[in-house]
């Protein structure tokens, strides 16, 4: 009798595992297929993409779309390198600044008590509730008057403002996790508050900082509404704006659009993969435990 | 050594162009002219000539923005709001120009007396807003003619079947009713459709507009109250609705705009296509179109009042009021719309806006049967052309009208209800803007 | 001995407050002011005319506005719930996998790397009735002979938009919940197993309550971020056809930028802001309650 129950149980477990794997596979497919479709199409000429009846097996993959993009004006070229560089500079800088401000703010919320703490905290979060489309024109007017249109600085400031609430929140949760005794012990040993912070509390906070960082980076890298309003020329245009411009300019050039899209995704993909390890740890400790 | 070289370049340029250039060589040395131009493959060719102007005048052109007209329009509006209108040259279009009366300056003082006369008079009149000549037309004139697949009309079996069913001979349609009959006849969804049409934005409103006129009605009465809620309007809207109901147009046509329509005809799945002249080269090119070699053109059909459709527009360039170097800017604009520039640009397939260039283009096409035939049709089509209603609220009215058109086409509302709602909305908008 | 007169916490928070005031608050006040004027972009002088609550009254009386509002709330409710459930399921599945976790997590986060406009173009292309992937696939497999108008039909268009939105954001939920799953202390789970609870009971009474704070955080984050959907919808349908997919943001965007009626658009925008604020506060309160229940300080 015992053998049968064991066998039954093993059977059920295996079915369970199989079902789980199948479901996971289907879910992952749904997630990946649109992206893979884009990647595939970036290697096909637009005529094939639009072909009816549809051409399922690509007749030949080539890098034409990519080559055309890097070509000069008049051949379907777009200043891809500049868009890419702008995006990189703006996203990285705004992420770093947002993290610094986030650490300062998060520390304050975690370690100090003061009146109106909740109110200020919620207030900070709520600034994120403003949709870009409602904000972009007044922001444009203000920035035009202060000469910040079409500059890196202008856009960096905006993205920092967009990211600060979330970084503060995450890092705050994180610092709460670190027992204050550690820092106090270090201070008793002769460190100043400042030194204690960097030596003791920060290393423990690394994961939280990493996860806040990746969210901030992705937000800045992918943002479109504000960027399109606040940039004017290739001096400061970012990749999402470049993509939209490209599709406005060459509306039925799906192949080119896919190539541009792939270029946009690659850095985000690489960065995410690198930061994976810290991400879960950071979110776990920082997000919830108080 | 620089100056003699520049003079030599200038003289050579002048000689080769043979046109009257308002700018003398080196006149604008060191100046920078900022430009916001329309982007797109069919417009790129002309911009290659900018280098010549730069060389001959010593100025530099900085292209600050390159987008399609809708995006440019939004950018201009933002600029107006923020007061950042000190860039100099902007791409303009006869449909959009009436919206910004304060943005652009009158070009007449910058032109030589004979200059303006070289353009087709109707274009100049469409480029005049509130008494100011706000733009000079470039060689991008648009009026839609009817493209069709020739093989369908040479097929005996189809000819016989059509005659039996409809009672008249099968030939490219001369009226909107014939257009509708034939589109329904040819349709074989989902693989082949009789026709297609612009289903949204100004495209839909514009097509509706020209059908209303063709049926003898008008979009606005003289006092600018809406006038399309009339028999002519109902007939026009009914044309779109009937085609959709009969399945003669692709079901996604309500989201289609010019590029989808162009791609649609080029994919060989559309029988009849009312479309712009700039597509003729694309449609007949085997590299890009499955219908190449099978493309026929005929002048656009007439409505029930015996009037041909003919919604038209043209592109051009304007100079802003706040430009710090208006002479340089005006010179650039004149250069880009000069006879030589128009000859160069129309070689790519677009239609010119200068009378002399028309003749040149027709002569140059002799020997290319398709192009000659196409040009003849375009020329005839242009005689029926008319611009959008000249009100600064055309775009805003269009945004209120097209959702109602869509509602009727999709069957959400009856034709009468849709037109009534559209008229009410436009009426309210006009009153709000203080028109009456 | 600190000689600084300002309290330390204030100095630490100051940069955050400064940047937010400059970038968000001031423009917000400007647009609040303009919602009381008939401000038109093409006539900048109209900014100086005060018309009181005319714009708000107009919005309140506008059927177009309220149907867009209702549709937006509907979209958000459905999308958020779906994202939560799917994210939960996905996280549960991924947490059980032993090998290749890191790669799997990266793949799971794939949609987060797509800019919203890219998502919009991608799905506009995929759902295209003529050459889109979905229709081509269905026709090739012989499941249908019609060209299904994904972006035109009333229900299908909303479905397509919701699909795009859910595709784009489920990962956020999934990754946050996954983090939560890793954080659950092992002891209660093992105790439950020993006591003979079924997997479902374990899940319902132990796992789920621990996850609630994470879920609320994700919900709060998503409500804040929800305006990203604007880019997606703008590109896929722009509120059409016939206003079938008109959401608050597409209406505001078009009224403000294309019709140039900024004053009116801002009035409508404020209503949308209040809605977002409501959602956020709602979820935040729930989060605090859940934290308190779990005994975590907040």
Coordinates of C-alpha atoms in Angstrom, one line a residue, chain B:
Chain B
X1 CA 42.4 83.4 -52.0
X2 CA 39.0 82.7 -50.5
X3 CA 37.2 85.6 -52.0
X4 CA 38.1 85.1 -55.7
X5 CA 37.1 81.4 -55.3
X6 CA 33.8 82.4 -53.8
X7 CA 33.1 84.8 -56.6
X8 CA 33.9 82.2 -59.1
X9 CA 31.6 79.7 -57.4
X10 CA 28.9 82.4 -57.3
X11 CA 29.2 83.3 -61.0
X12 CA 29.1 79.6 -62.0
X13 CA 26.1 79.0 -59.8
X14 CA 24.3 82.0 -61.2
X15 CA 25.0 81.0 -64.8
X16 CA 24.0 77.4 -64.3
X17 CA 20.8 78.3 -62.6
X18 CA 19.9 80.9 -65.1
X19 CA 17.2 82.3 -62.8
X20 CA 17.0 85.6 -61.1
X21 CA 18.5 85.3 -57.7
X22 CA 17.6 88.0 -55.3
X23 CA 20.9 87.3 -53.4
X24 CA 24.2 88.5 -54.6
X25 CA 27.3 86.4 -54.0
X26 CA 28.6 86.5 -50.4
X27 CA 25.8 88.8 -49.4
X28 CA 25.0 87.0 -46.2
X29 CA 28.5 86.0 -45.2
X30 CA 28.7 84.5 -41.7
X31 CA 25.0 84.5 -41.0
X32 CA 23.2 81.4 -39.8
X33 CA 19.6 80.6 -40.8
X34 CA 17.8 78.2 -38.7
X35 CA 15.2 76.0 -40.4
X36 CA 12.4 73.7 -39.4
X37 CA 11.6 71.5 -42.3
X38 CA 9.3 68.7 -43.2
X39 CA 10.9 65.3 -43.2
X40 CA 10.2 62.4 -45.4
X41 CA 11.8 60.6 -48.3
X42 CA 9.9 62.5 -51.0
X43 CA 11.0 65.8 -49.5
X44 CA 14.7 65.0 -49.0
X45 CA 15.8 65.6 -52.6
X46 CA 15.4 69.3 -52.5
X47 CA 17.4 69.7 -49.3
X48 CA 20.5 68.6 -51.2
X49 CA 20.4 71.9 -53.0
X50 CA 20.8 73.9 -49.8
X51 CA 24.6 73.6 -50.1
X52 CA 24.5 75.6 -53.3
X53 CA 22.7 78.4 -51.7
X54 CA 25.1 78.4 -48.8
X55 CA 28.1 78.5 -51.1
X56 CA 26.7 81.4 -53.1
X57 CA 25.7 83.5 -50.2
X58 CA 28.2 82.6 -47.6
X59 CA 25.5 81.9 -45.0
X60 CA 25.0 78.6 -43.2
X61 CA 21.7 76.8 -42.9
X62 CA 21.1 74.8 -39.7
X63 CA 18.2 72.4 -39.9
X64 CA 16.9 72.4 -36.3
X65 CA 13.9 70.1 -36.8
X66 CA 12.8 67.6 -39.4
X67 CA 9.4 66.0 -38.8
X68 CA 6.1 65.4 -40.6
X69 CA 3.6 68.2 -40.8
X70 CA 1.5 67.1 -37.8
X71 CA 4.5 67.0 -35.6
X72 CA 5.9 70.2 -37.0
X73 CA 2.5 71.8 -36.4
X74 CA 2.6 70.8 -32.8
X75 CA 6.1 72.1 -32.4
X76 CA 5.1 75.5 -34.0
X77 CA 2.3 75.8 -31.6
X78 CA 4.5 75.1 -28.6
X79 CA 6.9 77.7 -29.9
X80 CA 4.2 80.2 -30.2
X81 CA 3.2 79.6 -26.7
X82 CA 6.7 79.9 -25.3
X83 CA 7.7 82.7 -27.5
X84 CA 10.6 80.9 -29.0
X85 CA 9.9 81.9 -32.6
X86 CA 13.2 83.4 -33.6
X87 CA 14.2 80.5 -35.9
X88 CA 13.9 81.7 -39.4
X89 CA 12.5 79.3 -42.0
X90 CA 9.7 76.9 -41.6
X91 CA 8.0 74.4 -43.8
X92 CA 4.4 75.3 -44.4
X93 CA 1.3 73.8 -46.1
X94 CA -1.7 75.5 -47.4
X95 CA -4.0 73.6 -45.1
X96 CA -2.0 74.5 -42.0
X97 CA -1.0 78.1 -42.9
X98 CA -4.2 79.8 -41.8
X99 CA -3.7 78.6 -38.2
X100 CA -0.7 80.8 -37.4
X101 CA -1.5 84.4 -38.6
X102 CA 1.0 85.9 -36.3
X103 CA 3.9 83.5 -36.8
X104 CA 5.0 84.3 -40.3
X105 CA 5.9 87.5 -42.0
X106 CA 4.7 88.9 -45.3
X107 CA 7.2 87.9 -48.0
X108 CA 6.1 90.5 -50.6
X109 CA 8.6 93.2 -49.6
X110 CA 11.5 90.7 -50.1
X111 CA 10.5 89.6 -53.6
X112 CA 11.4 91.2 -56.9
X113 CA 8.3 92.3 -58.7
X114 CA 8.3 89.6 -61.4
X115 CA 9.2 86.8 -59.0
X116 CA 5.7 86.1 -57.6
X117 CA 4.2 86.2 -61.1
X118 CA 6.1 83.0 -62.0
X119 CA 3.9 80.9 -59.7
X120 CA 0.6 79.5 -60.6
X121 CA -1.9 82.2 -59.5
X122 CA -4.1 79.8 -57.6
X123 CA -1.2 78.7 -55.4
X124 CA -0.3 82.3 -54.6
X125 CA -3.9 83.0 -53.6
X126 CA -3.9 79.9 -51.4
X127 CA -0.6 81.1 -49.8
X128 CA -2.1 84.4 -48.8
X129 CA -3.5 84.6 -45.3
X130 CA -5.1 87.8 -44.0
X131 CA -3.6 89.7 -46.9
X132 CA -0.1 88.6 -46.2
X133 CA 1.9 86.3 -48.6
X134 CA 3.0 84.0 -45.9
X135 CA 4.7 81.4 -48.0
X136 CA 6.2 80.6 -51.3
X137 CA 5.0 77.4 -52.8
X138 CA 7.5 74.6 -53.5
X139 CA 7.2 71.9 -56.2
X140 CA 4.9 69.8 -54.0
X141 CA 1.5 70.4 -55.3
X142 CA -1.2 67.8 -54.5
X143 CA -4.5 67.0 -55.9
X144 CA -5.8 63.5 -55.9
X145 CA -6.5 61.6 -59.1
X146 CA -7.8 58.1 -59.5
X147 CA -5.3 55.2 -59.8
X148 CA -6.6 51.8 -60.9
X149 CA -5.4 48.4 -61.9
X150 CA -5.5 48.3 -65.7
X151 CA -5.8 44.5 -65.9
X152 CA -9.2 44.5 -64.2
X153 CA -10.6 46.6 -67.0
X154 CA -9.2 44.5 -69.7
X155 CA -10.7 41.3 -68.4
X156 CA -13.5 40.1 -70.7
X157 CA -15.1 37.9 -68.1
X158 CA -15.3 40.8 -65.7
X159 CA -16.7 43.1 -68.3
X160 CA -19.5 40.8 -69.2
X161 CA -20.4 40.1 -65.6
X162 CA -20.4 43.8 -64.7
X163 CA -22.5 44.7 -67.7
X164 CA -25.1 42.1 -66.7
X165 CA -25.2 43.2 -63.0
X166 CA -25.0 47.0 -63.4
X167 CA -26.3 47.7 -66.9
X168 CA -23.5 49.8 -68.2
X169 CA -20.0 49.2 -69.7
X170 CA -17.1 48.6 -67.4
X171 CA -14.7 51.6 -67.7
X172 CA -12.7 53.6 -65.2
X173 CA -15.4 55.5 -63.3
X174 CA -16.4 59.0 -64.2
X175 CA -18.7 59.6 -61.3
X176 CA -18.7 58.8 -57.6
X177 CA -21.7 56.5 -58.1
X178 CA -19.8 54.5 -60.7
X179 CA -16.8 54.5 -58.4
X180 CA -18.9 52.9 -55.7
X181 CA -20.5 50.3 -58.0
X182 CA -17.1 49.2 -59.3
X183 CA -15.5 49.1 -55.9
X184 CA -18.2 46.8 -54.7
X185 CA -18.0 44.7 -57.8
X186 CA -14.3 44.1 -57.6
X187 CA -14.1 43.5 -53.9
X188 CA -13.2 40.0 -52.7
X189 CA -12.4 40.3 -49.0
X190 CA -10.1 39.5 -47.3
X191 CA -7.7 39.2 -50.2
X192 CA -8.8 41.9 -52.5
X193 CA -10.6 45.1 -52.0
X194 CA -12.4 47.5 -54.3
X195 CA -10.9 50.7 -52.8
X196 CA -9.7 52.3 -49.6
X197 CA -9.9 55.7 -48.1
X198 CA -8.3 57.8 -45.4
X199 CA -10.1 57.1 -42.2
X200 CA -8.9 59.6 -39.7
X201 CA -7.5 63.0 -38.9
X202 CA -7.6 65.7 -41.5
X203 CA -7.4 63.0 -44.2
X204 CA -10.9 61.8 -43.5
X205 CA -12.3 65.3 -43.1
X206 CA -10.6 66.4 -46.3
X207 CA -12.0 63.6 -48.4
X208 CA -15.4 64.2 -47.0
X209 CA -15.0 67.9 -47.8
X210 CA -14.2 67.3 -51.4
X211 CA -17.1 64.9 -51.9
X212 CA -19.5 67.4 -50.3
X213 CA -18.3 70.0 -52.8
X214 CA -18.6 67.5 -55.7
X215 CA -22.2 66.9 -54.7
X216 CA -22.9 70.6 -54.8
X217 CA -22.8 71.4 -51.2
X218 CA -20.4 73.3 -49.0
X219 CA -18.5 72.7 -45.8
X220 CA -19.2 76.1 -44.3
X221 CA -21.7 78.8 -45.1
X222 CA -20.6 82.3 -45.8
X223 CA -21.0 83.2 -42.2
X224 CA -18.9 80.2 -41.2
X225 CA -21.7 78.2 -39.7
X226 CA -21.4 74.6 -40.6
X227 CA -22.9 73.8 -44.0
X228 CA -22.2 70.1 -44.4
X229 CA -25.3 68.9 -42.7
X230 CA -27.1 69.0 -46.0
X231 CA -28.3 66.6 -48.6
X232 CA -24.9 66.9 -50.3
X233 CA -23.2 66.1 -47.1
X234 CA -25.4 63.1 -46.4
X235 CA -24.8 61.8 -49.8
X236 CA -21.1 62.2 -49.4
X237 CA -21.0 60.4 -46.0
X238 CA -23.3 57.8 -47.4
X239 CA -20.7 56.9 -50.0
X240 CA -18.2 56.0 -47.4
X241 CA -20.7 54.2 -45.2
X242 CA -22.1 52.0 -48.1
X243 CA -18.6 51.0 -49.2
X244 CA -17.7 49.9 -45.6
X245 CA -20.9 48.0 -45.1
X246 CA -20.5 46.2 -48.4
X247 CA -17.0 45.1 -47.3
X248 CA -15.5 46.8 -50.4
X249 CA -12.8 48.5 -48.2
X250 CA -10.4 46.9 -45.8
X251 CA -12.0 46.9 -42.3
X252 CA -9.0 48.7 -40.9
X253 CA -9.4 51.6 -43.2
X254 CA -10.7 53.9 -40.5
X255 CA -7.2 53.9 -39.1
X256 CA -5.4 54.4 -42.4
X257 CA -3.7 57.5 -43.5
X258 CA -1.6 58.3 -46.5
X259 CA 1.2 55.9 -45.9
X260 CA -1.0 52.9 -45.2
X261 CA -3.1 53.7 -48.3
X262 CA 0.0 54.0 -50.4
X263 CA 1.4 50.7 -49.1
X264 CA -2.0 49.2 -49.7
X265 CA -2.3 50.0 -53.4
X266 CA 1.4 49.0 -53.8
X267 CA 0.7 45.6 -52.3
X268 CA -1.6 45.0 -55.3
X269 CA -4.7 44.3 -53.2
X270 CA -6.7 47.4 -54.1
X271 CA -8.6 48.0 -57.4
X272 CA -9.2 51.7 -57.3
X273 CA -7.4 54.3 -55.3
X274 CA -8.0 58.0 -55.1
X275 CA -4.5 59.3 -54.2
X276 CA -1.9 61.9 -54.5
X277 CA 0.4 62.4 -57.5
X278 CA 3.6 61.9 -55.5
X279 CA 2.8 58.2 -55.3
X280 CA 2.9 57.6 -59.1
X281 CA 6.6 56.7 -59.2
X282 CA 6.3 54.4 -56.2
X283 CA 3.3 52.6 -57.6
X284 CA 4.9 51.9 -60.9
X285 CA 8.3 50.8 -59.5
X286 CA 8.7 47.0 -59.5
X287 CA 11.0 47.2 -56.5
X288 CA 8.4 48.7 -54.3
X289 CA 5.0 47.8 -55.8
X290 CA 3.3 44.7 -56.9
X291 CA 1.0 46.7 -59.1
X292 CA 3.9 48.1 -61.2
X293 CA 3.2 47.9 -64.9
X294 CA -0.5 47.6 -64.3
X295 CA -1.2 51.1 -63.1
X296 CA -3.7 53.3 -64.9
X297 CA -4.7 56.8 -64.1
X298 CA -7.8 58.8 -64.8
X299 CA -9.0 62.2 -63.7
X300 CA -10.8 62.2 -60.4
X301 CA -14.6 61.5 -60.6
X302 CA -17.5 63.9 -60.4
X303 CA -20.1 64.0 -57.8
X304 CA -23.9 64.3 -58.3
X305 CA -23.6 68.0 -59.1
X306 CA -21.2 67.4 -62.0
X307 CA -18.3 68.9 -60.1
X308 CA -15.1 66.9 -59.8
X309 CA -13.5 66.3 -56.4
X310 CA -10.3 68.2 -56.0
X311 CA -9.2 68.8 -52.5
X312 CA -5.7 70.2 -52.9
X313 CA -2.9 71.6 -51.0
X314 CA 0.7 72.5 -51.6
X315 CA 3.8 72.8 -49.5
X316 CA 5.9 75.8 -49.2
X317 CA 8.4 77.7 -47.0
X318 CA 7.8 80.7 -44.7
X319 CA 9.9 83.2 -42.8
X320 CA 9.0 84.0 -39.2
X321 CA 8.2 87.5 -38.0
X322 CA 10.9 87.3 -35.3
X323 CA 13.7 86.1 -37.5
X324 CA 16.8 88.3 -36.9
X325 CA 18.0 87.9 -40.5
X326 CA 14.9 88.1 -42.7
X327 CA 16.7 89.0 -45.9
X328 CA 18.8 85.9 -45.7
X329 CA 15.8 83.7 -44.8
X330 CA 13.7 85.2 -47.6
X331 CA 16.6 84.5 -50.0
X332 CA 16.8 80.9 -48.9
X333 CA 13.0 80.5 -49.4
X334 CA 13.2 82.1 -52.8
X335 CA 16.1 79.8 -53.8
X336 CA 14.3 76.7 -52.7
X337 CA 11.2 77.6 -54.8
X338 CA 13.1 79.0 -57.8
X339 CA 12.5 77.7 -61.2
X340 CA 15.7 75.6 -61.1
X341 CA 14.8 74.1 -57.8
X342 CA 11.4 73.3 -58.9
X343 CA 12.7 71.6 -62.0
X344 CA 15.1 69.6 -59.9
X345 CA 12.4 68.6 -57.4
X346 CA 9.7 67.7 -59.9
X347 CA 12.1 65.4 -61.6
X348 CA 11.4 63.1 -58.6
X349 CA 7.8 62.9 -59.5
X350 CA 6.1 65.7 -57.6
X351 CA 4.1 68.4 -59.2
X352 CA 5.5 72.0 -59.6
X353 CA 3.8 75.2 -58.7
X354 CA 5.4 77.4 -61.3
X355 CA 3.8 77.8 -64.7
X356 CA 7.0 77.6 -66.6
X357 CA 8.1 74.5 -64.8
X358 CA 4.9 72.7 -65.7
X359 CA 5.7 73.0 -69.4
X360 CA 9.3 71.9 -68.8
X361 CA 8.1 68.8 -66.8
X362 CA 5.7 67.8 -69.5
X363 CA 8.4 68.1 -72.2
X364 CA 10.9 66.1 -70.1
X365 CA 8.4 63.2 -69.8
X366 CA 8.1 62.7 -73.5
X367 CA 9.3 59.1 -74.2
X368 CA 8.2 57.8 -70.8
X369 CA 4.7 56.6 -71.6
X370 CA 3.6 56.1 -68.1
X371 CA 4.9 59.4 -66.9
X372 CA 3.5 61.3 -69.8
X373 CA 0.1 59.8 -69.3
X374 CA 0.3 60.5 -65.6
X375 CA 1.2 64.1 -66.1
X376 CA -1.6 64.7 -68.5
X377 CA -4.0 63.3 -65.9
X378 CA -2.4 65.4 -63.2
X379 CA -2.7 68.5 -65.3
X380 CA -6.3 67.9 -65.9
X381 CA -6.9 67.1 -62.3
X382 CA -5.2 70.3 -61.3
X383 CA -7.8 72.3 -63.2
X384 CA -10.4 71.1 -60.8
X385 CA -8.4 71.7 -57.6
X386 CA -9.6 73.8 -54.7
X387 CA -8.0 74.4 -51.3
X388 CA -9.4 73.9 -47.8
X389 CA -11.8 76.4 -46.4
X390 CA -9.9 79.4 -45.4
X391 CA -10.5 79.6 -41.7
X392 CA -7.9 79.3 -38.9
X393 CA -10.2 76.8 -37.3
X394 CA -10.1 74.2 -40.2
X395 CA -7.9 71.8 -38.2
X396 CA -10.0 72.1 -35.1
X397 CA -13.2 71.7 -37.0
X398 CA -11.7 68.7 -38.7
X399 CA -10.9 67.1 -35.4
X400 CA -14.5 67.4 -34.4
X401 CA -15.8 66.1 -37.7
X402 CA -13.8 63.0 -38.4
X403 CA -14.8 61.1 -35.2
X404 CA -18.4 61.5 -36.3
X405 CA -17.6 60.4 -39.8
X406 CA -15.9 57.3 -38.3
X407 CA -18.9 56.7 -36.1
X408 CA -21.2 56.6 -39.1
X409 CA -18.9 54.5 -41.2
X410 CA -18.6 51.9 -38.4
X411 CA -22.3 51.9 -37.8
X412 CA -22.2 53.4 -34.4
X413 CA -24.5 56.2 -35.5
X414 CA -26.7 56.8 -38.5
X415 CA -25.5 59.2 -41.1
X416 CA -28.1 61.9 -40.1
X417 CA -27.1 61.6 -36.5
X418 CA -23.4 61.8 -37.1
X419 CA -23.7 64.8 -39.3
X420 CA -26.0 66.5 -36.9
X421 CA -23.6 65.9 -34.0
X422 CA -20.6 67.1 -36.0
X423 CA -22.5 70.3 -37.0
X424 CA -23.4 71.0 -33.4
X425 CA -19.8 70.5 -32.3
X426 CA -18.4 72.7 -35.0
X427 CA -21.1 75.3 -34.3
X428 CA -20.2 75.4 -30.6
X429 CA -16.5 75.6 -31.4
X430 CA -17.0 78.6 -33.8
X431 CA -19.1 80.4 -31.2
X432 CA -16.5 79.8 -28.5
X433 CA -13.8 81.2 -30.8
X434 CA -15.8 84.3 -31.3
X435 CA -16.4 83.8 -35.0
X436 CA -20.0 84.7 -34.5

